[in-house]
CSV table of C-alpha atoms in Angstrom, one decimal:
chain,number,residue,atom,x,y,z
A,1,UNK,CA,1.6,-45.7,3.2
A,2,UNK,CA,2.8,-48.3,5.9
A,3,UNK,CA,1.3,-47.9,9.1
A,4,UNK,CA,-1.1,-45.3,8.1
A,5,UNK,CA,-4.2,-46.7,9.5
A,6,UNK,CA,-2.6,-46.8,13.0
A,7,UNK,CA,-1.2,-43.1,12.8
A,8,UNK,CA,-4.7,-42.1,11.8
A,9,UNK,CA,-6.2,-43.8,14.6
A,10,UNK,CA,-3.4,-42.7,16.9
A,11,UNK,CA,-4.2,-38.8,15.8
A,12,UNK,CA,-8.0,-38.9,15.9
A,13,UNK,CA,-8.7,-40.8,18.8
A,14,UNK,CA,-7.1,-38.3,21.8
A,15,UNK,CA,-9.2,-35.7,19.8
A,16,UNK,CA,-12.4,-37.7,19.7
A,17,UNK,CA,-12.3,-38.2,23.3
A,18,UNK,CA,-12.6,-34.0,23.9
A,19,UNK,CA,-14.7,-33.2,21.0
A,20,UNK,CA,-17.8,-31.5,21.1
A,21,UNK,CA,-20.8,-33.7,20.6
A,22,UNK,CA,-22.4,-33.6,17.7
A,23,UNK,CA,-25.7,-34.2,19.0
A,24,UNK,CA,-26.3,-30.7,19.1
A,25,UNK,CA,-30.4,-30.2,18.4
A,26,UNK,CA,-33.1,-27.7,18.6
A,27,UNK,CA,-36.1,-29.6,19.2
A,28,UNK,CA,-36.0,-32.7,18.0
A,29,UNK,CA,-34.0,-31.9,14.7
A,30,UNK,CA,-30.3,-31.6,14.8
A,31,UNK,CA,-28.9,-28.4,14.3
A,32,UNK,CA,-27.3,-27.7,10.5
A,33,UNK,CA,-23.5,-27.8,10.9
A,34,UNK,CA,-23.4,-29.5,14.3
A,35,UNK,CA,-22.2,-32.8,12.7
A,36,UNK,CA,-18.9,-30.8,11.8
A,37,UNK,CA,-16.0,-30.3,14.0
A,38,UNK,CA,-13.4,-28.0,12.6
A,39,UNK,CA,-9.7,-27.4,13.9
A,40,UNK,CA,-6.5,-25.3,12.8
A,41,UNK,CA,-3.7,-27.2,12.2
A,42,UNK,CA,-0.4,-25.6,12.4
A,43,UNK,CA,3.0,-27.3,11.4
A,44,UNK,CA,6.5,-26.1,12.4
A,45,UNK,CA,9.4,-25.2,9.9
A,46,UNK,CA,11.1,-27.7,7.7
A,47,UNK,CA,14.5,-28.1,6.0
A,48,UNK,CA,13.5,-26.1,2.7
A,49,UNK,CA,14.1,-22.3,2.7
A,50,UNK,CA,10.3,-22.1,1.9
A,51,UNK,CA,9.5,-24.3,5.2
A,52,UNK,CA,11.3,-22.3,7.5
A,53,UNK,CA,8.0,-19.8,7.6
A,54,UNK,CA,6.0,-22.8,9.0
A,55,UNK,CA,2.9,-23.8,7.7
A,56,UNK,CA,-1.1,-24.5,8.4
A,57,UNK,CA,-4.4,-25.9,7.3
A,58,UNK,CA,-8.3,-26.2,8.0
A,59,UNK,CA,-9.2,-29.3,9.3
A,60,UNK,CA,-12.8,-30.2,9.1
A,61,UNK,CA,-13.8,-33.6,10.5
A,62,UNK,CA,-17.7,-34.7,9.1
A,63,UNK,CA,-19.3,-37.3,11.4
A,64,UNK,CA,-22.0,-37.5,9.1
A,65,UNK,CA,-20.0,-38.5,6.1
A,66,UNK,CA,-16.9,-39.9,7.9
A,67,UNK,CA,-14.5,-37.6,6.5
A,68,UNK,CA,-11.5,-35.8,7.4
A,69,UNK,CA,-10.3,-33.2,5.3
A,70,UNK,CA,-7.4,-30.5,5.9
A,71,UNK,CA,-7.7,-27.7,3.4
A,72,UNK,CA,-4.0,-26.4,2.3
A,73,UNK,CA,-3.6,-23.4,0.8
A,74,UNK,CA,0.2,-23.7,0.1
A,75,UNK,CA,0.3,-25.6,-3.2
A,76,UNK,CA,2.9,-25.0,-5.9
A,77,UNK,CA,4.5,-27.1,-8.6
A,78,UNK,CA,8.1,-26.2,-9.9
A,79,UNK,CA,6.8,-28.3,-13.1
A,80,UNK,CA,3.7,-25.6,-13.5
A,81,UNK,CA,4.2,-23.6,-17.2
A,82,UNK,CA,6.0,-20.7,-16.9
A,83,UNK,CA,7.2,-21.5,-13.2
A,84,UNK,CA,10.5,-19.5,-13.4
A,85,UNK,CA,8.8,-16.3,-15.7
A,86,UNK,CA,6.1,-16.3,-12.8
A,87,UNK,CA,8.7,-16.8,-10.1
A,88,UNK,CA,11.0,-13.8,-11.5
A,89,UNK,CA,7.9,-11.5,-12.2
A,90,UNK,CA,6.2,-11.7,-8.8
A,91,UNK,CA,3.3,-13.6,-10.2
A,92,UNK,CA,3.1,-17.1,-8.6
A,93,UNK,CA,0.3,-19.2,-8.5
A,94,UNK,CA,-0.6,-21.1,-5.6
A,95,UNK,CA,-3.3,-23.4,-4.9
A,96,UNK,CA,-5.5,-24.7,-2.2
A,97,UNK,CA,-6.3,-28.3,-1.8
A,98,UNK,CA,-8.2,-30.6,0.6
A,99,UNK,CA,-6.3,-33.7,2.0
A,100,UNK,CA,-6.8,-36.7,4.2
A,101,UNK,CA,-5.6,-35.4,7.5
A,102,UNK,CA,-4.5,-38.7,8.5
A,103,UNK,CA,-2.1,-39.0,5.2
A,104,UNK,CA,-1.4,-35.2,5.5
A,105,UNK,CA,-0.3,-35.7,9.3
A,106,UNK,CA,1.9,-38.7,8.6
A,107,UNK,CA,3.5,-36.8,5.8
A,108,UNK,CA,4.5,-33.9,8.4
A,109,UNK,CA,5.9,-36.4,10.5
A,110,UNK,CA,7.9,-38.0,8.2
A,111,UNK,CA,9.5,-34.7,7.7
A,112,UNK,CA,10.1,-34.2,11.7
A,113,UNK,CA,8.0,-31.0,11.2
A,114,UNK,CA,5.7,-30.4,14.1
A,115,UNK,CA,2.0,-30.8,14.0
A,116,UNK,CA,-0.6,-28.7,16.4
A,117,UNK,CA,-4.1,-28.6,16.5
A,118,UNK,CA,-6.6,-26.3,18.0
A,119,UNK,CA,-10.5,-26.6,18.1
A,120,UNK,CA,-12.1,-23.4,16.5
A,121,UNK,CA,-14.9,-22.4,18.4
A,122,UNK,CA,-17.5,-21.8,16.0
A,123,UNK,CA,-21.4,-22.1,16.0
A,124,UNK,CA,-22.8,-25.2,13.8
A,125,UNK,CA,-23.9,-22.4,11.3
A,126,UNK,CA,-20.4,-20.8,11.2
A,127,UNK,CA,-19.1,-24.4,10.9
A,128,UNK,CA,-21.7,-25.2,8.1
A,129,UNK,CA,-20.7,-21.9,6.3
A,130,UNK,CA,-17.0,-22.6,6.3
A,131,UNK,CA,-17.5,-25.9,4.6
A,132,UNK,CA,-19.2,-24.5,2.0
A,133,UNK,CA,-16.6,-21.8,1.5
A,134,UNK,CA,-13.7,-24.0,1.5
A,135,UNK,CA,-15.3,-26.8,-0.5
A,136,UNK,CA,-16.3,-24.1,-3.3
A,137,UNK,CA,-12.6,-22.9,-3.2
A,138,UNK,CA,-11.6,-26.6,-3.6
A,139,UNK,CA,-12.3,-26.9,-7.6
A,140,UNK,CA,-10.2,-26.7,-10.5
A,141,UNK,CA,-12.1,-23.1,-11.3
A,142,UNK,CA,-11.4,-21.5,-7.9
A,143,UNK,CA,-8.2,-23.2,-5.9
A,144,UNK,CA,-5.3,-21.0,-7.5
A,145,UNK,CA,-4.4,-17.5,-6.5
A,146,UNK,CA,-2.1,-14.8,-6.9
A,147,UNK,CA,0.7,-15.3,-3.9
A,148,UNK,CA,2.5,-12.5,-2.6
A,149,UNK,CA,4.6,-13.9,0.4
A,150,UNK,CA,3.9,-11.3,2.7
A,151,UNK,CA,0.1,-10.1,2.2
A,152,UNK,CA,-1.7,-13.0,0.6
A,153,UNK,CA,-0.2,-16.3,1.3
A,154,UNK,CA,-1.0,-19.6,2.6
A,155,UNK,CA,-1.5,-18.3,6.3
A,156,UNK,CA,-3.4,-14.7,5.2
A,157,UNK,CA,-5.9,-17.4,3.4
A,158,UNK,CA,-7.0,-19.1,6.4
A,159,UNK,CA,-7.2,-15.9,8.4
A,160,UNK,CA,-9.1,-14.1,5.6
A,161,UNK,CA,-11.5,-17.1,5.4
A,162,UNK,CA,-12.1,-17.2,9.1
A,163,UNK,CA,-12.6,-14.0,9.3
A,164,UNK,CA,-15.2,-13.7,6.4
A,165,UNK,CA,-17.4,-16.5,8.5
A,166,UNK,CA,-17.0,-14.7,11.7
A,167,UNK,CA,-18.3,-11.2,10.3
A,168,UNK,CA,-15.0,-9.6,10.8
A,169,UNK,CA,-14.3,-10.3,14.3
A,170,UNK,CA,-10.8,-11.2,13.9
A,171,UNK,CA,-9.7,-7.9,11.8
A,172,UNK,CA,-11.5,-5.7,14.6
A,173,UNK,CA,-9.7,-7.2,17.3
A,174,UNK,CA,-6.1,-7.2,15.8
A,175,UNK,CA,-5.6,-4.7,13.1
A,176,UNK,CA,-4.9,-1.9,15.6
A,177,UNK,CA,-2.8,-3.9,17.8
A,178,UNK,CA,0.9,-2.5,16.9
A,179,UNK,CA,3.6,-5.2,17.3
A,180,UNK,CA,6.6,-3.1,16.8
A,181,UNK,CA,7.8,-5.7,14.2
A,182,UNK,CA,8.3,-5.5,10.0
A,183,UNK,CA,8.1,-7.9,7.7
A,184,UNK,CA,12.0,-7.7,7.4
A,185,UNK,CA,12.2,-8.4,11.2
A,186,UNK,CA,10.7,-11.7,11.1
A,187,UNK,CA,12.2,-12.7,7.7
A,188,UNK,CA,15.9,-12.2,9.1
A,189,UNK,CA,15.4,-14.1,12.2
A,190,UNK,CA,13.6,-17.1,10.4
A,191,UNK,CA,16.3,-17.0,7.8
A,192,UNK,CA,19.4,-16.2,9.8
A,193,UNK,CA,20.9,-19.4,9.7
A,194,UNK,CA,21.0,-19.6,5.9
A,195,UNK,CA,23.4,-17.0,5.0
A,196,UNK,CA,23.1,-16.7,1.2
A,197,UNK,CA,19.2,-16.3,1.6
A,198,UNK,CA,19.7,-14.0,4.6
A,199,UNK,CA,21.9,-11.7,2.7
A,200,UNK,CA,19.4,-12.2,-0.3
A,201,UNK,CA,16.5,-10.9,1.5
A,202,UNK,CA,18.4,-8.3,3.3
A,203,UNK,CA,19.2,-7.1,-0.5
A,204,UNK,CA,16.0,-7.4,-2.3
A,205,UNK,CA,13.6,-6.1,0.4
A,206,UNK,CA,13.0,-2.5,0.2
A,207,UNK,CA,11.8,0.0,2.3
A,208,UNK,CA,8.2,-1.1,2.5
A,209,UNK,CA,9.5,-4.2,4.1
A,210,UNK,CA,10.2,-2.1,7.3
A,211,UNK,CA,7.0,-0.5,8.0
A,212,UNK,CA,5.4,-1.7,11.4
A,213,UNK,CA,3.3,-4.6,11.4
A,214,UNK,CA,0.0,-5.0,13.4
A,215,UNK,CA,-1.3,-8.3,14.9
A,216,UNK,CA,-3.3,-8.9,11.9
A,217,UNK,CA,-0.4,-8.1,9.7
A,218,UNK,CA,1.6,-10.7,11.5
A,219,UNK,CA,-0.4,-13.5,10.9
A,220,UNK,CA,1.2,-13.8,7.4
A,221,UNK,CA,3.3,-16.4,9.9
A,222,UNK,CA,1.2,-19.5,10.5
A,223,UNK,CA,3.2,-19.9,13.9
A,224,UNK,CA,1.7,-16.0,14.8
A,225,UNK,CA,-1.6,-16.8,13.4
A,226,UNK,CA,-2.1,-19.5,16.2
A,227,UNK,CA,-0.8,-17.2,18.6
A,228,UNK,CA,-2.9,-14.3,17.9
A,229,UNK,CA,-6.1,-16.2,17.3
A,230,UNK,CA,-5.4,-17.5,20.9
A,231,UNK,CA,-6.3,-13.9,22.2
A,232,UNK,CA,-9.1,-13.4,19.9
A,233,UNK,CA,-13.0,-13.7,21.5
A,234,UNK,CA,-15.9,-14.4,19.4
A,235,UNK,CA,-19.4,-13.8,20.3
A,236,UNK,CA,-21.6,-16.7,20.8
A,237,UNK,CA,-25.4,-17.3,19.8
A,238,UNK,CA,-26.3,-16.8,23.3
A,239,UNK,CA,-24.3,-13.2,23.4
A,240,UNK,CA,-21.3,-14.1,25.5
A,241,UNK,CA,-17.6,-13.9,24.3
A,242,UNK,CA,-15.7,-16.9,24.4
A,243,UNK,CA,-11.8,-17.9,23.0
A,244,UNK,CA,-12.0,-18.8,19.2
A,245,UNK,CA,-9.0,-21.0,19.8
A,246,UNK,CA,-9.3,-24.1,22.4
A,247,UNK,CA,-6.3,-25.6,23.8
A,248,UNK,CA,-3.5,-26.8,21.8
A,249,UNK,CA,-2.9,-30.6,21.0
A,250,UNK,CA,0.4,-31.8,20.0
A,251,UNK,CA,0.1,-34.4,17.2
A,252,UNK,CA,3.4,-34.7,16.7
A,253,UNK,CA,6.4,-33.2,18.4
A,254,UNK,CA,9.4,-32.0,16.1
A,255,UNK,CA,13.0,-32.9,17.3
A,256,UNK,CA,14.2,-29.8,15.4
A,257,UNK,CA,16.2,-26.7,17.2
A,258,UNK,CA,13.3,-24.1,17.9
A,259,UNK,CA,13.0,-21.3,15.7
A,260,UNK,CA,15.1,-18.0,16.8
A,261,UNK,CA,13.0,-15.7,18.7
A,262,UNK,CA,14.8,-12.4,17.5
A,263,UNK,CA,17.1,-12.1,14.6
A,264,UNK,CA,20.8,-11.8,14.7
A,265,UNK,CA,23.0,-8.8,15.1
A,266,UNK,CA,25.0,-9.0,11.9
A,267,UNK,CA,26.2,-5.8,11.7
A,268,UNK,CA,29.7,-6.2,13.4
A,269,UNK,CA,30.3,-9.5,10.9
A,270,UNK,CA,29.2,-7.6,8.0
A,271,UNK,CA,31.7,-4.7,8.8
A,272,UNK,CA,34.2,-7.0,9.4
A,273,UNK,CA,34.3,-8.3,5.8
A,274,UNK,CA,33.5,-4.7,4.4
A,275,UNK,CA,36.7,-3.5,6.1
A,276,UNK,CA,38.5,-6.6,4.7
A,277,UNK,CA,37.7,-5.9,1.5
A,278,UNK,CA,38.7,-2.2,1.5
A,279,UNK,CA,42.0,-3.0,3.2
A,280,UNK,CA,42.5,-5.1,0.2
A,281,UNK,CA,41.8,-2.4,-2.5
A,282,UNK,CA,44.2,-0.1,-0.2
A,283,UNK,CA,47.0,-2.7,-0.4
A,284,UNK,CA,46.6,-3.0,-4.1
A,285,UNK,CA,46.6,0.7,-4.5
A,286,UNK,CA,49.8,1.4,-2.5
A,287,UNK,CA,51.6,-1.1,-4.7
A,288,UNK,CA,50.3,0.3,-8.2
A,289,UNK,CA,51.4,3.8,-6.8
A,290,UNK,CA,54.8,2.1,-6.3
A,291,UNK,CA,54.8,1.1,-9.7
A,292,UNK,CA,53.8,-2.6,-9.2
A,293,UNK,CA,52.4,-4.1,-12.3
A,294,UNK,CA,50.9,-6.7,-9.9
A,295,UNK,CA,49.3,-4.1,-7.8
A,296,UNK,CA,48.0,-2.5,-11.0
A,297,UNK,CA,46.2,-5.5,-12.5
A,298,UNK,CA,45.1,-6.7,-9.2
A,299,UNK,CA,43.3,-3.5,-8.2
A,300,UNK,CA,41.9,-3.8,-12.3
A,301,UNK,CA,40.9,-7.2,-11.7
A,302,UNK,CA,39.6,-7.5,-8.0
A,303,UNK,CA,38.3,-3.7,-8.2
A,304,UNK,CA,36.9,-4.6,-11.5
A,305,UNK,CA,35.0,-7.8,-10.4
A,306,UNK,CA,33.7,-6.3,-7.0
A,307,UNK,CA,32.1,-3.2,-9.2
A,308,UNK,CA,30.6,-5.4,-11.7
A,309,UNK,CA,28.7,-7.4,-9.3
A,310,UNK,CA,27.7,-4.4,-7.6
A,311,UNK,CA,26.3,-3.0,-11.1
A,312,UNK,CA,25.0,-6.1,-12.1
A,313,UNK,CA,22.6,-6.5,-8.6
A,314,UNK,CA,22.0,-2.8,-8.8
A,315,UNK,CA,20.8,-3.2,-12.2
A,316,UNK,CA,18.4,-5.9,-11.5
A,317,UNK,CA,17.1,-4.3,-8.6
A,318,UNK,CA,16.2,-1.3,-11.1
A,319,UNK,CA,14.7,-4.0,-13.8
A,320,UNK,CA,12.4,-5.7,-10.8
A,321,UNK,CA,11.1,-2.3,-9.7
A,322,UNK,CA,10.3,-1.2,-13.2
A,323,UNK,CA,9.2,-4.6,-14.8
A,324,UNK,CA,7.9,-7.3,-12.1
A,325,UNK,CA,4.9,-7.1,-9.4
A,326,UNK,CA,7.7,-7.6,-6.6
A,327,UNK,CA,6.1,-4.7,-4.5
A,328,UNK,CA,8.4,-5.4,-1.4
A,329,UNK,CA,11.7,-4.8,-3.9
A,330,UNK,CA,10.5,-1.4,-4.6
A,331,UNK,CA,11.7,2.1,-2.9
A,332,UNK,CA,15.0,0.0,-2.3
A,333,UNK,CA,17.7,2.3,-0.9
A,334,UNK,CA,20.4,-0.4,-1.6
A,335,UNK,CA,20.8,1.4,-4.9
A,336,UNK,CA,22.8,3.9,-3.4
A,337,UNK,CA,25.3,1.2,-3.2
A,338,UNK,CA,24.6,-1.2,-6.0
A,339,UNK,CA,23.6,0.3,-8.9
A,340,UNK,CA,24.6,0.3,-12.7
A,341,UNK,CA,27.7,2.7,-12.4
A,342,UNK,CA,29.6,-0.4,-10.9
A,343,UNK,CA,29.8,-1.8,-14.5
A,344,UNK,CA,31.4,1.9,-15.7
A,345,UNK,CA,33.9,1.6,-13.1
A,346,UNK,CA,34.8,-2.0,-13.6
A,347,UNK,CA,35.8,-1.0,-17.4
A,348,UNK,CA,37.3,2.3,-16.3
A,349,UNK,CA,39.8,0.1,-13.9
A,350,UNK,CA,40.4,-2.1,-16.6
A,351,UNK,CA,41.2,0.5,-18.9
A,352,UNK,CA,43.4,2.7,-16.7
A,353,UNK,CA,45.6,-0.6,-15.9
A,354,UNK,CA,46.2,-0.8,-19.9
A,355,UNK,CA,47.1,2.9,-19.8
A,356,UNK,CA,44.5,4.6,-21.3
A,357,UNK,CA,44.1,7.1,-19.0
A,358,UNK,CA,42.8,7.0,-15.2
A,359,UNK,CA,40.6,9.9,-15.1
A,360,UNK,CA,37.7,7.7,-16.5
A,361,UNK,CA,38.3,5.1,-13.6
A,362,UNK,CA,38.6,7.9,-10.5
A,363,UNK,CA,35.3,10.0,-12.1
A,364,UNK,CA,33.5,6.8,-11.6
A,365,UNK,CA,35.0,5.3,-8.6
A,366,UNK,CA,34.4,9.0,-6.6
A,367,UNK,CA,30.8,9.0,-8.1
A,368,UNK,CA,30.1,5.6,-6.9
A,369,UNK,CA,31.7,6.3,-3.3
A,370,UNK,CA,29.5,9.3,-3.2
A,371,UNK,CA,26.3,7.8,-3.6
A,372,UNK,CA,27.2,5.2,-1.0
A,373,UNK,CA,27.9,7.7,1.6
A,374,UNK,CA,25.0,9.6,0.6
A,375,UNK,CA,22.7,6.5,1.1
A,376,UNK,CA,24.0,6.6,4.8
A,377,UNK,CA,23.3,10.4,5.4
A,378,UNK,CA,20.2,10.6,3.7
A,379,UNK,CA,18.9,8.1,6.2
A,380,UNK,CA,18.5,11.4,8.8
A,381,UNK,CA,15.2,12.2,6.2
A,382,UNK,CA,12.0,10.8,6.7
A,383,UNK,CA,11.0,7.9,4.6
A,384,UNK,CA,14.4,7.1,4.0
A,385,UNK,CA,14.9,4.8,7.0
A,386,UNK,CA,15.2,1.2,5.5
A,387,UNK,CA,17.2,-1.3,7.7
A,388,UNK,CA,20.0,-2.2,5.6
A,389,UNK,CA,22.9,-1.6,8.2
A,390,UNK,CA,24.3,-5.1,6.8
A,391,UNK,CA,24.3,-3.9,3.1
A,392,UNK,CA,26.0,-0.8,4.1
A,393,UNK,CA,28.6,-2.1,6.6
A,394,UNK,CA,29.6,-4.5,3.6
A,395,UNK,CA,29.7,-2.0,0.8
A,396,UNK,CA,30.6,1.6,2.3
A,397,UNK,CA,34.4,0.8,3.3
A,398,UNK,CA,34.9,-0.8,0.0
A,399,UNK,CA,33.4,2.2,-2.4
A,400,UNK,CA,35.5,4.4,-0.2
A,401,UNK,CA,38.6,2.5,-0.2
A,402,UNK,CA,38.2,1.7,-3.9
A,403,UNK,CA,37.8,5.3,-4.9
A,404,UNK,CA,41.0,6.4,-2.8
A,405,UNK,CA,42.9,3.7,-4.3
A,406,UNK,CA,41.7,4.9,-8.2
A,407,UNK,CA,43.5,8.0,-7.5
A,408,UNK,CA,46.9,6.0,-6.9
A,409,UNK,CA,46.4,3.6,-9.9
A,410,UNK,CA,49.5,3.8,-12.3
A,411,UNK,CA,49.3,2.0,-15.6
A,412,UNK,CA,51.2,-1.3,-16.0
A,413,UNK,CA,54.0,-1.1,-18.1
A,414,UNK,CA,54.0,-3.6,-21.0
A,415,UNK,CA,51.3,-5.2,-21.9
A,416,UNK,CA,48.3,-7.0,-20.1
A,417,UNK,CA,49.1,-10.5,-18.4
A,418,UNK,CA,48.9,-13.4,-20.9
A,419,UNK,CA,49.1,-11.1,-24.3
A,420,UNK,CA,52.2,-11.6,-26.6
A,421,UNK,CA,54.6,-8.8,-26.7
C-alpha cells in the first residue's frame, strides 16, 4: 500500500516516545514479558450497518521480534459456506485474526474511521500470558466462534480475554453497576439514521432486549468497553491499585458526524403514519358503504395487502422463535399486532369484495384488532413491558380502523376489475 511505511512510522513514533521502557529487569535478567507492550485499539463507526457499532482490537508490540500485531475478533465472510443459512438461523460464525497494526490503521483511516489507542497497564507476566492466549486463538483450529450480536461479539471477546488474564478483576468491578440502559436502547440510538434498520430492530427484538444492562453488559459496544475500562483499577505486583487504561492517544480523528448519545423520540412520527393508514381505511369503508365499487375494491386490496404484510412478518417471528437460535427474537410482544391472522383477514377481505359474504372478514378483522389492543392493555402486567411504542403507534390505529371498515364493506356489483363479463 502506497505510503504505508510513512503511516506506520507516524503511528508508532509518538507511542514509542511515551511507551513503558522494556528494560524491566529482575536482578541481571530481563523479566519475562517485559519485551511486550499491550494496547487497546478502538475504532469509530463506519458506513455499513454492522460498522455503526464501532470496532476494536488488542495490539501487542513485541520489541524482541519487532512485530506489531493487532488481534481482531470481528471477521466474517459473505462467501462463507452456508452464510445466509447461518445468518437466518442465528448461527453466524465469526473469527479472530492477527493483522499488522500499521496496515490495519491505514485501512481504517482510508474508511474515515477514527482510531484511538490506550496502553493497558498489565504486569510483564500478564502481558506474556495475554500474548500466549491470543496466539493460541489465532490458529485455524481455534479462531472461529459462534457469534451473538449482544453477548458474544468482537468487543465482549476482548473484554473476556482481558478479564481472564486479570483474574476476573474487570467483571468484579463492573457487573454490579447498573447503567439504566438496554440492548434495544443502544441499538436504537446507533441505527436511528437508517430508517429500515431502525424499524427492523424495533420489530425483531423481543422482551429480552429491554432488560437493564450493567457496565459489564454494556461492553458489547467497543466505545463503551473503552469508557468502562477507563474506570477499572487493577492490582499491581506491589499491591497498589492503578488504572487499567492509560491516556487515550488519537492515531486518526474521523470527520464523520458524532454518533447519537440517546435514542430519538420516534413515537410521534410512527403515530402519524398509523393514523394516516387508519384514515385511508376509514375513507374506503365509507365509500364502500355508499355502494362504491372503487371503495370496496380499494379496501379489499389495500386492507388485504396491509394485513398480509403483517401476517407474513408475524409468521416469520413465530418461525424464528421456534426454529432459530435468535434468542433476542423470542418473547416478542409484537406478535399481538403482527400475527398469522393477517393472512386470513387478507383472504376474507378479497372474498367479501367478490360477494362471498363479509362475515369472515369482519370476524378476522375484529379478532386482529382485539389482539392488537390486548398488546397495549396487557403491558400493565409484570413481564409484559416490551418497549415497542413505534410498532404500537403504527399498527393499533390501523387495526381498529380496518375492523370498523370491514363492517361497512358492501360487495362490489358485477365482476372484479379486469375480469370478463
